[in-house]
Coordinates of C-alpha atoms in Angstrom, one line a residue:
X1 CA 0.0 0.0 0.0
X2 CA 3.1 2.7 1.2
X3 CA 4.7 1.5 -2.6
X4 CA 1.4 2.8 -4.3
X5 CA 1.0 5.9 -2.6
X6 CA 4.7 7.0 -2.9
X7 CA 4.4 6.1 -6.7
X8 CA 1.1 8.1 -7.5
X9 CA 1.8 9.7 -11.2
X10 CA 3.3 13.0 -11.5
X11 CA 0.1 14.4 -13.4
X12 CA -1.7 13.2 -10.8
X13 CA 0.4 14.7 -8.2
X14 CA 1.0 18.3 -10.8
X15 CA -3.4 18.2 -10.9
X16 CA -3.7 18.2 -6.7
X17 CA -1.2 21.0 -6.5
X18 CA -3.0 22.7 -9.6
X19 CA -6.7 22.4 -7.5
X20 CA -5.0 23.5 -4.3
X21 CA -3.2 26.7 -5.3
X22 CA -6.5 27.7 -7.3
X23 CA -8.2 27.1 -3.9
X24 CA -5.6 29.1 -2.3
X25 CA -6.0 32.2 -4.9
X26 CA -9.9 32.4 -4.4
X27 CA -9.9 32.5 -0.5
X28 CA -6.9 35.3 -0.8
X29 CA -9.1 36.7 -4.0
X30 CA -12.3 36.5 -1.6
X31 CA -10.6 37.5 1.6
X32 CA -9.3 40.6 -0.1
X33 CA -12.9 41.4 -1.6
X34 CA -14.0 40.9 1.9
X35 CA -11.6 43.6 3.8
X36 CA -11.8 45.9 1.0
X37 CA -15.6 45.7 1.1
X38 CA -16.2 46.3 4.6
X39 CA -13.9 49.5 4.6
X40 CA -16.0 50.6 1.9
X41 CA -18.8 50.3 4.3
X42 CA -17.0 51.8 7.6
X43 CA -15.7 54.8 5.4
X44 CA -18.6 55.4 3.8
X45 CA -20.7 54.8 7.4
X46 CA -19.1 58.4 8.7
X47 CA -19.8 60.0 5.7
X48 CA -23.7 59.4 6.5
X49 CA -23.0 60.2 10.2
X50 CA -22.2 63.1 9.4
X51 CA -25.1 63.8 7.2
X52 CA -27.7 62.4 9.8
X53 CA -26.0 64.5 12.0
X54 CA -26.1 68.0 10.4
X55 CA -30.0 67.0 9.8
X56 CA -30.7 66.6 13.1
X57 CA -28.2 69.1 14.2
X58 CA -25.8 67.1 16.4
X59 CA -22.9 69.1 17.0
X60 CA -21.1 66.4 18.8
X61 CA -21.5 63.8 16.1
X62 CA -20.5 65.8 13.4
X63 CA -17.1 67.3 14.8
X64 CA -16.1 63.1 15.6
X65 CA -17.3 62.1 11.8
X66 CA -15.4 65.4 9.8
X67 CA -12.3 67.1 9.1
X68 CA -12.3 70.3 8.3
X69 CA -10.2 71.1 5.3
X70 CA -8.6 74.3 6.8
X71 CA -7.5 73.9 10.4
X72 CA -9.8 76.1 12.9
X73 CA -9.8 76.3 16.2
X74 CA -13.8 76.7 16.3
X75 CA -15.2 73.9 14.6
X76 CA -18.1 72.8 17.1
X77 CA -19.4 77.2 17.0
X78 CA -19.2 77.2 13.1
X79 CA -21.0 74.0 12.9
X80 CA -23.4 75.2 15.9
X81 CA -24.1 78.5 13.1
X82 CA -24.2 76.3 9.9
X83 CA -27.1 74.1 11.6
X84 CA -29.2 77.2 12.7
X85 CA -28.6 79.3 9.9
X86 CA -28.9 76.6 7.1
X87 CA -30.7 73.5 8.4
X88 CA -30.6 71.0 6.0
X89 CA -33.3 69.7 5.0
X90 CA -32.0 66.5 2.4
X91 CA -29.2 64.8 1.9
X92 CA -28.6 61.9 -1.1
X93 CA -25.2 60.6 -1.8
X94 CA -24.8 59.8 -5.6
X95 CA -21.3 58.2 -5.9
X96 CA -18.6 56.9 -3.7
X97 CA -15.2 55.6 -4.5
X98 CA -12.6 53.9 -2.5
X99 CA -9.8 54.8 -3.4
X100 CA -7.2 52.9 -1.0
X101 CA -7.7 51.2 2.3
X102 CA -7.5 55.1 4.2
X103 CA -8.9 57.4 1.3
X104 CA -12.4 57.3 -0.2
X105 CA -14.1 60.0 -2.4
X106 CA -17.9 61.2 -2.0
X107 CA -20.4 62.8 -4.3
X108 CA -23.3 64.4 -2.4
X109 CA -26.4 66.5 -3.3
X110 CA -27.3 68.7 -0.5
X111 CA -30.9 70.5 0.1
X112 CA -31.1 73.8 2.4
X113 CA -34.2 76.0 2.5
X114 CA -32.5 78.4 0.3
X115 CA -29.3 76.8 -1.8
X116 CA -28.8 73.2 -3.4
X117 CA -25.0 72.3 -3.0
X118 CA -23.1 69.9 -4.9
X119 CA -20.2 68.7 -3.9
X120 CA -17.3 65.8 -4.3
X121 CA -15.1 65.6 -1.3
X122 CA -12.3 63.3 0.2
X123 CA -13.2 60.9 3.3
X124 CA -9.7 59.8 4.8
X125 CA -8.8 57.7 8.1
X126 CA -7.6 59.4 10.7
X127 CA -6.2 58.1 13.8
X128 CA -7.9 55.0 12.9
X129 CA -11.5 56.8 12.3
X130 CA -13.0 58.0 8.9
X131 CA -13.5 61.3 8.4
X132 CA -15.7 63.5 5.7
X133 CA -13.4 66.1 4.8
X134 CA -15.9 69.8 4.7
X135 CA -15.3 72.8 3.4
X136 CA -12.7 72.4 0.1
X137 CA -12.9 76.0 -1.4
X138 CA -15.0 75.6 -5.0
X139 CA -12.7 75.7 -8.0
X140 CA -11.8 78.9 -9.2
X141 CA -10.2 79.6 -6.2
X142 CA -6.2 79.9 -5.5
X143 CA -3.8 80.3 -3.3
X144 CA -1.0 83.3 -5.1
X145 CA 0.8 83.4 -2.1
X146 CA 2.8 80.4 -3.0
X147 CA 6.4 80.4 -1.1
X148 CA 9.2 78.7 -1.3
X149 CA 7.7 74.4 -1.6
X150 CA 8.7 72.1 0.5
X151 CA 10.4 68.7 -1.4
X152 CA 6.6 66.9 -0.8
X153 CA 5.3 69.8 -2.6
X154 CA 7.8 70.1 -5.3
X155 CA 7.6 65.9 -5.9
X156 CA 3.6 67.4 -6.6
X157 CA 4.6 69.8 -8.6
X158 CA 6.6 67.7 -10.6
X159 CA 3.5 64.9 -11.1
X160 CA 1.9 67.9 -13.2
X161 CA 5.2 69.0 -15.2
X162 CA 5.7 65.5 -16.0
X163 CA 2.5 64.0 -17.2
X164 CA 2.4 67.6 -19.8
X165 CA 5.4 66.4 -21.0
X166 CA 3.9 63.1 -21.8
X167 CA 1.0 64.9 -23.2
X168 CA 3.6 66.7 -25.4
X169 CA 5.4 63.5 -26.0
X170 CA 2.2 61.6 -27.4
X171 CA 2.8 58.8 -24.7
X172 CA -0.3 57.4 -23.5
X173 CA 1.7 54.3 -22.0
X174 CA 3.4 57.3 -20.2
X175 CA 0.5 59.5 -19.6
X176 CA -1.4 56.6 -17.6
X177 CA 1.4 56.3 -15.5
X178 CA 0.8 59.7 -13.8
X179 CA -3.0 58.9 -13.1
X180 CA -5.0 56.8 -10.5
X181 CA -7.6 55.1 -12.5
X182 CA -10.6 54.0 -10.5
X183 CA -12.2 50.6 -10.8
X184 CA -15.1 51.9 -12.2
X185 CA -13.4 54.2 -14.7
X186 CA -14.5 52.4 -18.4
X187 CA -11.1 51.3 -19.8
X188 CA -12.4 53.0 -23.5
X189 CA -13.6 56.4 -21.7
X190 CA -9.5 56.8 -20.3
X191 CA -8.3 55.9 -23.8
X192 CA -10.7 57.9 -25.9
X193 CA -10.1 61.0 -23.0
X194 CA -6.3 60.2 -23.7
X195 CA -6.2 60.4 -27.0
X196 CA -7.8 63.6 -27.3
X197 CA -5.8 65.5 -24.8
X198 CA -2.7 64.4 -26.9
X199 CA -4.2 65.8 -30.2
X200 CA -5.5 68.8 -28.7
X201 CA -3.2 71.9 -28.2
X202 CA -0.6 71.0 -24.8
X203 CA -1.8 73.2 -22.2
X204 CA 0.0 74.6 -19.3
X205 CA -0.5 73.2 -15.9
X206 CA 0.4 75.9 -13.0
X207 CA -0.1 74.6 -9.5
X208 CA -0.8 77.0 -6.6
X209 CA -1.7 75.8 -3.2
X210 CA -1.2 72.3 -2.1
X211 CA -3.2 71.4 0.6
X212 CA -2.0 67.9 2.3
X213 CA -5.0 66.1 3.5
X214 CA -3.7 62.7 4.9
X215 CA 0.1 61.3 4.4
X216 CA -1.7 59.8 1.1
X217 CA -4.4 62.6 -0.7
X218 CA -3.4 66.2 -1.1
X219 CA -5.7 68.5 -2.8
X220 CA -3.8 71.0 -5.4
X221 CA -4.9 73.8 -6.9
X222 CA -4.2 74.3 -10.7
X223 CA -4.3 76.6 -13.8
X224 CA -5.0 74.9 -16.8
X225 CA -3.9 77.3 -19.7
X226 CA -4.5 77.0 -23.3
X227 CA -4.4 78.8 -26.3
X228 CA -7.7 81.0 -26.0
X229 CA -8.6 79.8 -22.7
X230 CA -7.7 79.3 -19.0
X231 CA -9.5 77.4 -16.3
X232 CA -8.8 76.7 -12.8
X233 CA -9.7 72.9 -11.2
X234 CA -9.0 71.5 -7.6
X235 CA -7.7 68.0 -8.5
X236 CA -6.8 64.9 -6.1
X237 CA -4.1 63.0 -6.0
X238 CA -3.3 60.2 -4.3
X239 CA 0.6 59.0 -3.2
X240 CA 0.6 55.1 -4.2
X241 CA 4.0 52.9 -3.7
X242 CA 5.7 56.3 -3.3
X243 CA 4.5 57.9 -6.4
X244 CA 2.0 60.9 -6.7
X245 CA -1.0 60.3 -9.5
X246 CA -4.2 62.2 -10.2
X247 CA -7.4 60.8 -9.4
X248 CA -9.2 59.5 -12.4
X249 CA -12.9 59.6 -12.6
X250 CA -14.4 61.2 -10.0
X251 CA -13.3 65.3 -9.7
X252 CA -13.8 67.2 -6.7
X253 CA -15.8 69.9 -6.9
X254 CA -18.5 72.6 -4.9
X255 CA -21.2 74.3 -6.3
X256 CA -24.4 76.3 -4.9
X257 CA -27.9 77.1 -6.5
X258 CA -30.3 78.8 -5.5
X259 CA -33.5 76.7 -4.5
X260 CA -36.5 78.7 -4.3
X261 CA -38.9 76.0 -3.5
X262 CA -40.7 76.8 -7.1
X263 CA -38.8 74.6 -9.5
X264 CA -40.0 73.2 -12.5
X265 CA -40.0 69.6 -13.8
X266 CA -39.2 68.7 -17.0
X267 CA -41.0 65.4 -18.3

């Protein structure tokens, strides 16, 4: 009986090892689906904390679920004035994306008696809670007072010099390299958005303030010049193996309507 055993076939022997390390790579697979699903879930819990508790106006519980993207010494008073000035009345969050295990990004519509706001934001993990970072300035704005930059900044600055030259260059291979591309970006949206900007006139990126959220998200502020027209963009990026990229697919932004109860429906 021990001579059959130690004399099983090697196909035999090569198919068990086959079955078990494709056993192995679906629990790792399934296991990884599993953590990465219920930080999804945690970070995306504070986010309607936070939201709950601006509604009901909970002071308490919406200084322990936020970060407020400037530091202030007064958070709990200006939050105390937003909820008694501005009560909101409606909150729906229309997209989230994780975007590593301690940055996420949120898309919210929010309703106040007299403004509708808009917004995409980061939501990072801090000191092992997340956080819904409020109060990102709208795009448009910028920081001129830009001083000498520290090497974090300038390794920023240098994302955005590099990935124009690869726009000049006509490298996409080169081009993706400088972006974080979500998991829900469509693979023929980034190629088709690609190819365009390297047949377009190169612009000039100029980058003002850089605002370091967490050791891995910083929000920069940046001039996008062409020929016969400039805008200005807050864009994300994201530090990943020690390399800066820009967020692909989901762009910050915050804008404010007015809502005067009378809208109209279009059917």
């Amino acid at each position: 009986m021990m001579n059959e055993v130690n004399h099983v076939p090697d196909f035999i022997k090569r198919l068990i090892k086959g079955k078990l390390c494709f056993a192995l790579f679906l629990l790792l697979s399934f296991n990884g689906l599993s953590v990465e699903a219920a930080t999804k879930d945690e970070a995306l819990k504070a986010v309607e904390n936070f939201l709950k508790a601006q509604k009901n106006c909970n002071v308490d519980i919406m200084v322990d679920n936020s970060e407020y993207f400037l530091k202030i010494e007064n958070l709990k008073e200006m939050y105390t004035e937003l909820c008694h000035k501005s009560p909101l009345k409606q909150a729906k969050i229309t997209k989230f994306s994780l975007i590593n295990e301690e940055t996420a990004l949120v898309s919210i519509q929010a309703t106040y008696k007299e403004m509708i706001n808009i917004r995409t934001t980061p939501v990072i993990k801090k000191d092992g809670k997340w956080k819904i970072v409020i109060g990102v300035p709208p795009a448009g704005v910028k920081n001129t007072n830009v001083t000498k930059r520290t090497a974090k900044e300038a390794e920023i600055a240098q994302l955005f010099k590099d990935y124009t030259d690869s726009i000049k260059a006509r490298d996409m291979e080169k081009m993706k390299s400088f972006i974080k591309i979500l998991p829900d970006s469509p693979d023929e949206k980034i190629e088709e958005h690609l190819q365009a900007l390297s047949e377009q006139p190169i612009p000039e990126i100029i980058t003002y303030g850089i605002n370091y959220i967490s050791e891995s998200l910083a929000i920069v502020q940046v001039e996008i010049k062409f020929p016969k027209h400039t805008y200005a963009q807050n864009l994300s990026v994201t530090n990943e193996n020690g390399q800066w990229k820009m967020i692909y697919g989901h762009l910050l932004t915050n804008s404010f309507i007015p809502n005067t109860g009378k809208s109209i429906d279009i059917k």
